[in-house]
XYZ file of C-alpha atoms in Angstrom:
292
model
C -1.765 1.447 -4.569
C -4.153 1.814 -7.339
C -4.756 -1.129 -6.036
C -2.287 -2.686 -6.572
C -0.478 0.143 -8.113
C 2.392 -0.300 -10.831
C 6.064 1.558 -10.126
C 7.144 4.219 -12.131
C 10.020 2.959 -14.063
C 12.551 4.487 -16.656
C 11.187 7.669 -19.021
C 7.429 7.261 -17.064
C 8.534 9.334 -14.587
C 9.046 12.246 -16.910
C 5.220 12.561 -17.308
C 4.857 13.414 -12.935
C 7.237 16.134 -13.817
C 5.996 19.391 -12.343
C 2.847 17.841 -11.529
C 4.151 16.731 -7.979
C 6.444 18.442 -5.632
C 8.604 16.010 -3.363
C 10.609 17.159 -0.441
C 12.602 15.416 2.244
C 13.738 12.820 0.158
C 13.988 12.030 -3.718
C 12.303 9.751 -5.795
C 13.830 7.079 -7.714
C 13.286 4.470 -9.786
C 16.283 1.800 -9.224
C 15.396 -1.289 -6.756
C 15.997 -0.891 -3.171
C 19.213 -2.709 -2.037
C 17.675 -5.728 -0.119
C 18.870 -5.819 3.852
C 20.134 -9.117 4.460
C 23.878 -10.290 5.693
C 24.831 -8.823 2.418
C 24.164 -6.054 -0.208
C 22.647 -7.433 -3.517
C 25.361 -7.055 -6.548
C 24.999 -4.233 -8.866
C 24.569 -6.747 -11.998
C 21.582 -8.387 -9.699
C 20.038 -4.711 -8.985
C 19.749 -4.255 -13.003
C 18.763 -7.565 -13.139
C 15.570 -6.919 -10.831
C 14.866 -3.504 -12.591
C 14.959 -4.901 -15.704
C 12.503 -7.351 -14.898
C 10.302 -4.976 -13.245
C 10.270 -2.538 -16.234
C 9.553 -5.296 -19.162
C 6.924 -6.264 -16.814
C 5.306 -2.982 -16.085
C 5.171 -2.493 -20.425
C 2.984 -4.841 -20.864
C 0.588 -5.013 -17.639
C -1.736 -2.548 -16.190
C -2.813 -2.182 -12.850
C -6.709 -3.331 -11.920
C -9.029 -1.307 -9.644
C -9.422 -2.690 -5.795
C -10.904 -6.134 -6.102
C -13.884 -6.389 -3.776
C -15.470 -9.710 -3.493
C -18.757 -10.147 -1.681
C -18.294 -13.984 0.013
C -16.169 -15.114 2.190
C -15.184 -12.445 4.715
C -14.304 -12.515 8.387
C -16.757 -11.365 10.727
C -16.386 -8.870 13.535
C -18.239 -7.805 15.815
C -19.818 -3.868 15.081
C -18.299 -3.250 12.065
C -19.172 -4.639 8.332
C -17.419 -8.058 6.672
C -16.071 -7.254 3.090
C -13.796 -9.554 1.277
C -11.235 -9.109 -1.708
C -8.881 -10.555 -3.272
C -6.019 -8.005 -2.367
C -6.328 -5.735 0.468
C -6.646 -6.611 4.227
C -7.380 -3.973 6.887
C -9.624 -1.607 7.731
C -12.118 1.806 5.521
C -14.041 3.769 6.827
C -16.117 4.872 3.862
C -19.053 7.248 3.557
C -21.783 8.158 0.531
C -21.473 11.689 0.180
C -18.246 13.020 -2.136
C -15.416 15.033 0.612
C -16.252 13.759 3.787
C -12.571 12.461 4.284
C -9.570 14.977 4.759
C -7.309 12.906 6.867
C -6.172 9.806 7.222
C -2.726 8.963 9.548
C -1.382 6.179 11.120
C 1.904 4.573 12.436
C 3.225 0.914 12.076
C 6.847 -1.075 12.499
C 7.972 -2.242 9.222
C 7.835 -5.896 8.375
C 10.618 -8.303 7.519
C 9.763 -11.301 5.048
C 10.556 -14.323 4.528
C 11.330 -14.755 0.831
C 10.961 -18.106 -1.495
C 12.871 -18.578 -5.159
C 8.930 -16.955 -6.225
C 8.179 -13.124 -6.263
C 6.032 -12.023 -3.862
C 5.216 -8.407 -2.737
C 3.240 -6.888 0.339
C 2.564 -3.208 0.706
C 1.633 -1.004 3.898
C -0.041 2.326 3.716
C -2.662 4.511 4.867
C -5.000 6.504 1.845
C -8.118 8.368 0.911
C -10.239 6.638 -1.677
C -10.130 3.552 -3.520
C -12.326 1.622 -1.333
C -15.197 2.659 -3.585
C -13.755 5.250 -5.698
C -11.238 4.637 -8.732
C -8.655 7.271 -7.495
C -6.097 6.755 -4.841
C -4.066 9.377 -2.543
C -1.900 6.871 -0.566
C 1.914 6.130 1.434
C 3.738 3.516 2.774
C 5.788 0.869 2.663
C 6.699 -1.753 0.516
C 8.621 -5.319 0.854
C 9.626 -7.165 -2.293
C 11.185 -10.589 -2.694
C 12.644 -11.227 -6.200
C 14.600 -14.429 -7.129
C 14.768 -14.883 -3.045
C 16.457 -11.662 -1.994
C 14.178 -9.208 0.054
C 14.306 -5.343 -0.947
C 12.179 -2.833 0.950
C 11.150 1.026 0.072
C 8.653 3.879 0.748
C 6.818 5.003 -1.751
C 3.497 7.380 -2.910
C 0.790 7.101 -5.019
C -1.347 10.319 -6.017
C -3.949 9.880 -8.796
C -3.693 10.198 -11.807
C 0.305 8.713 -11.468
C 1.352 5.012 -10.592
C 3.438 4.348 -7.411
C 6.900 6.469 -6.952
C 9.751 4.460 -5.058
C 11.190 7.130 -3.024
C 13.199 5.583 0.167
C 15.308 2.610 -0.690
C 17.617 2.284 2.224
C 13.773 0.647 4.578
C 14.613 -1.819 6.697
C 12.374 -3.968 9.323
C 11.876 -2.573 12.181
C 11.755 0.860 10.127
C 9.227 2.810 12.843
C 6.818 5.033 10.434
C 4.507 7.595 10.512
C 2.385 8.601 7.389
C -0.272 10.662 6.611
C -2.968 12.219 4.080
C -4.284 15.610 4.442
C -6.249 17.111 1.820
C -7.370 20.731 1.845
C -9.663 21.686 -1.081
C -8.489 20.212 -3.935
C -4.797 19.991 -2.326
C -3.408 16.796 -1.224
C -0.161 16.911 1.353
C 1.297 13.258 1.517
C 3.518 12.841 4.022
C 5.689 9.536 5.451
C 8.222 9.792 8.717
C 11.131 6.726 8.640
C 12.262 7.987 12.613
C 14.969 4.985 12.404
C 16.312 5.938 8.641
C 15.559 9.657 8.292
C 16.702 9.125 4.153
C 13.252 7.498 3.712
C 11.233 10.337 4.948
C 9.346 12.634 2.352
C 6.519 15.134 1.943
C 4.423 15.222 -1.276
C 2.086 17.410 -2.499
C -0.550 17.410 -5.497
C -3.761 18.644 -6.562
C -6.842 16.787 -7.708
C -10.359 18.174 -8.636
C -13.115 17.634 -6.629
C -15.121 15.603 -9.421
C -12.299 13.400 -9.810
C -10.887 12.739 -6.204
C -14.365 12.108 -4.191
C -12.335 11.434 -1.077
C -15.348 9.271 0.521
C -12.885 6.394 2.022
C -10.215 6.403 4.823
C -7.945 3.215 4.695
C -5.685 0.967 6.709
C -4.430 -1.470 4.407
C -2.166 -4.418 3.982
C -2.598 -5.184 0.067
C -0.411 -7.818 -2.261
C -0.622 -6.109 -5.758
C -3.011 -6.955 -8.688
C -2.474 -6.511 -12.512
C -3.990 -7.316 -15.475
C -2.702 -10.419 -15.869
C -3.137 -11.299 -12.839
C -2.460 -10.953 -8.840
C 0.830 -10.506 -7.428
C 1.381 -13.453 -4.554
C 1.852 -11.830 -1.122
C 4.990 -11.812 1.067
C 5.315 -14.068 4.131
C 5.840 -10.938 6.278
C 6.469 -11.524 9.793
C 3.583 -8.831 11.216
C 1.732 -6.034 10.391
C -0.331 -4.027 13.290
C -1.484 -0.165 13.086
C -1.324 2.243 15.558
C -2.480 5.763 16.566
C -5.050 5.483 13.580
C -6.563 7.980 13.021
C -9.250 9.969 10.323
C -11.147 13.075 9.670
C -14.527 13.202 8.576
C -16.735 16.172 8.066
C -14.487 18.714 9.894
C -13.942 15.736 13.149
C -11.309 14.083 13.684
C -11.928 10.054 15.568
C -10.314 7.266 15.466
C -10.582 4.180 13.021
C -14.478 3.434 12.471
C -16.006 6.602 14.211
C -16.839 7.947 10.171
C -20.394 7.688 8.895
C -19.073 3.483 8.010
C -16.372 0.841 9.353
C -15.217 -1.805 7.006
C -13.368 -4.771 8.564
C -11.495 -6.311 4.912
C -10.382 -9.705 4.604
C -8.155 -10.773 2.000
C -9.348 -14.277 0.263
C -7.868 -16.617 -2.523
C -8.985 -16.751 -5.913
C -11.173 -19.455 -4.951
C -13.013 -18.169 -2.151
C -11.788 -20.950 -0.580
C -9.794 -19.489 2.497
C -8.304 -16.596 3.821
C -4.889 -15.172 2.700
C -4.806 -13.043 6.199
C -6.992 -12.525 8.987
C -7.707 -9.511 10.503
C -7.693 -8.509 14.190
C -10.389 -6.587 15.919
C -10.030 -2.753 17.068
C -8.010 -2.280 20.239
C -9.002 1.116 21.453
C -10.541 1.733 18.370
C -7.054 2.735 16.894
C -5.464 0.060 16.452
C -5.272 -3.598 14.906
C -2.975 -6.062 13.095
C -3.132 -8.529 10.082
C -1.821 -11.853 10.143
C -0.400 -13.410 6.798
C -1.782 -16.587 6.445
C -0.849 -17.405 2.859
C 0.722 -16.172 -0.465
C -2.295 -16.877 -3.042
């Protein structure tokens, strides 16, 4: 998400409006019912996306927030730390190296206080060290203790679109970025709830999108006022992924760089998850650790 990107809400989406095609599912902008023994009320549904919309007037999302201390070292690849994301970039210097990123994961269940708390999944070009974002996944949202979980997009210059609201752990996905030119194919695969599936595509210039990061990311969301606390979620681990750099297509860390990202407190006192090394170089989990 731009990292940590905001949800279109209400008349916003009117502005992606022919800008974006969207097939295999449509996008929407009322709160995913939460799974639990029982559906959330209607009243509490408004009640969330009420909440969500006041807050989204008078916030803006911030740019990926690196920070250069305390970061978890492994072995081969280089230590960054930041205050939001958690995973793994492969990231290079020179602008369109990148034109696919994939990968597959099981979605997480979380265990929700009376506090919000958020935690996103997705795969994505840029953002790593560019201030543009092509990204997909999925997100898990606890407000006032009830869990609701969606897929969603993000395609720069637009904030995150909910599209799939009937997620649920255990949700086996598949998502992708493929970028040809200056044309961007975003594409997610729900194989246990089919209604959460969608393709996306958009264009971006090639002075704008520089497309010089690949990303595996667990990420709590950051706004101006602040960063959203992350979800207790129950496990996050990435499969099959995969990227392609100058015309070849490897696994996670055979680009020109490998970045192994820890997510810290505001303190740089400890970490909020750790990260696990590469198994077959295409695969690796985060482990929550703690909310802020």
């Amino acid at each position: 998400m731009r990292l940590l990107r905001y949800l279109i809400v209400s008349g916003s989406a009117a502005a992606m409006a022919g800008a974006l095609t969207l097939s295999g599912a449509t996008a929407t902008t009322v709160a995913a019912p939460a799974r639990a023994n029982h559906a959330p009320s209607a009243r509490f549904l408004h009640e969330a996306r009420t909440a969500l919309v006041k807050y989204l007037r008078h916030n803006h999302p911030q740019a990926m927030l690196v920070h250069p201390g305390r970061a978890q070292s492994i072995k081969g690849v280089t230590a960054t730390g930041s205050f939001n994301w958690s995973g793994y970039a492969d990231t290079a210097t020179t602008a369109q190296t990148f034109t696919k990123v994939s990968g597959n994961w099981t979605t997480p269940s979380v265990t929700c206080s009376a506090e919000d708390q958020i935690t996103s999944e997705w795969v994505g070009l840029d953002g790593f060290n560019s201030s543009t974002v092509e990204q997909l996944g999925t997100i898990s949202w606890c407000y006032r203790g009830t869990a609701t979980y969606f897929t969603w997009f993000e395609m720069f210059p637009a904030g995150t679109m909910e599209v799939g609201t009937t997620l649920q752990p255990g949700d086996k996905i598949a998502a992708s970025v493929t970028r040809s030119g200056t044309s961007y194919t975003l594409k997610l695969t729900d194989s246990t709830h089919s209604a959460n599936s969608f393709t996306k595509t958009a264009t971006c210039a090639l002075a704008t999108c520089k497309d010089t990061s690949a990303e595996w990311v667990s990420e709590r969301p950051s706004f101006s006022i602040g960063i959203v606390p992350q979800a207790h979620y129950n496990a996050f681990k990435i499969t099959s992924g995969s990227q392609t750099a100058n015309g070849t297509t490897g696994t996670i860390g055979s680009g020109p760089g490998v970045n192994a990202i820890t997510m810290v407190d505001a303190t740089d006192a400890y970490n909020l998850n750790t990260v696990s090394s590469l198994t077959g170089n295409n695969s690796f989990s985060t482990t929550w650790q703690n909310s802020y």
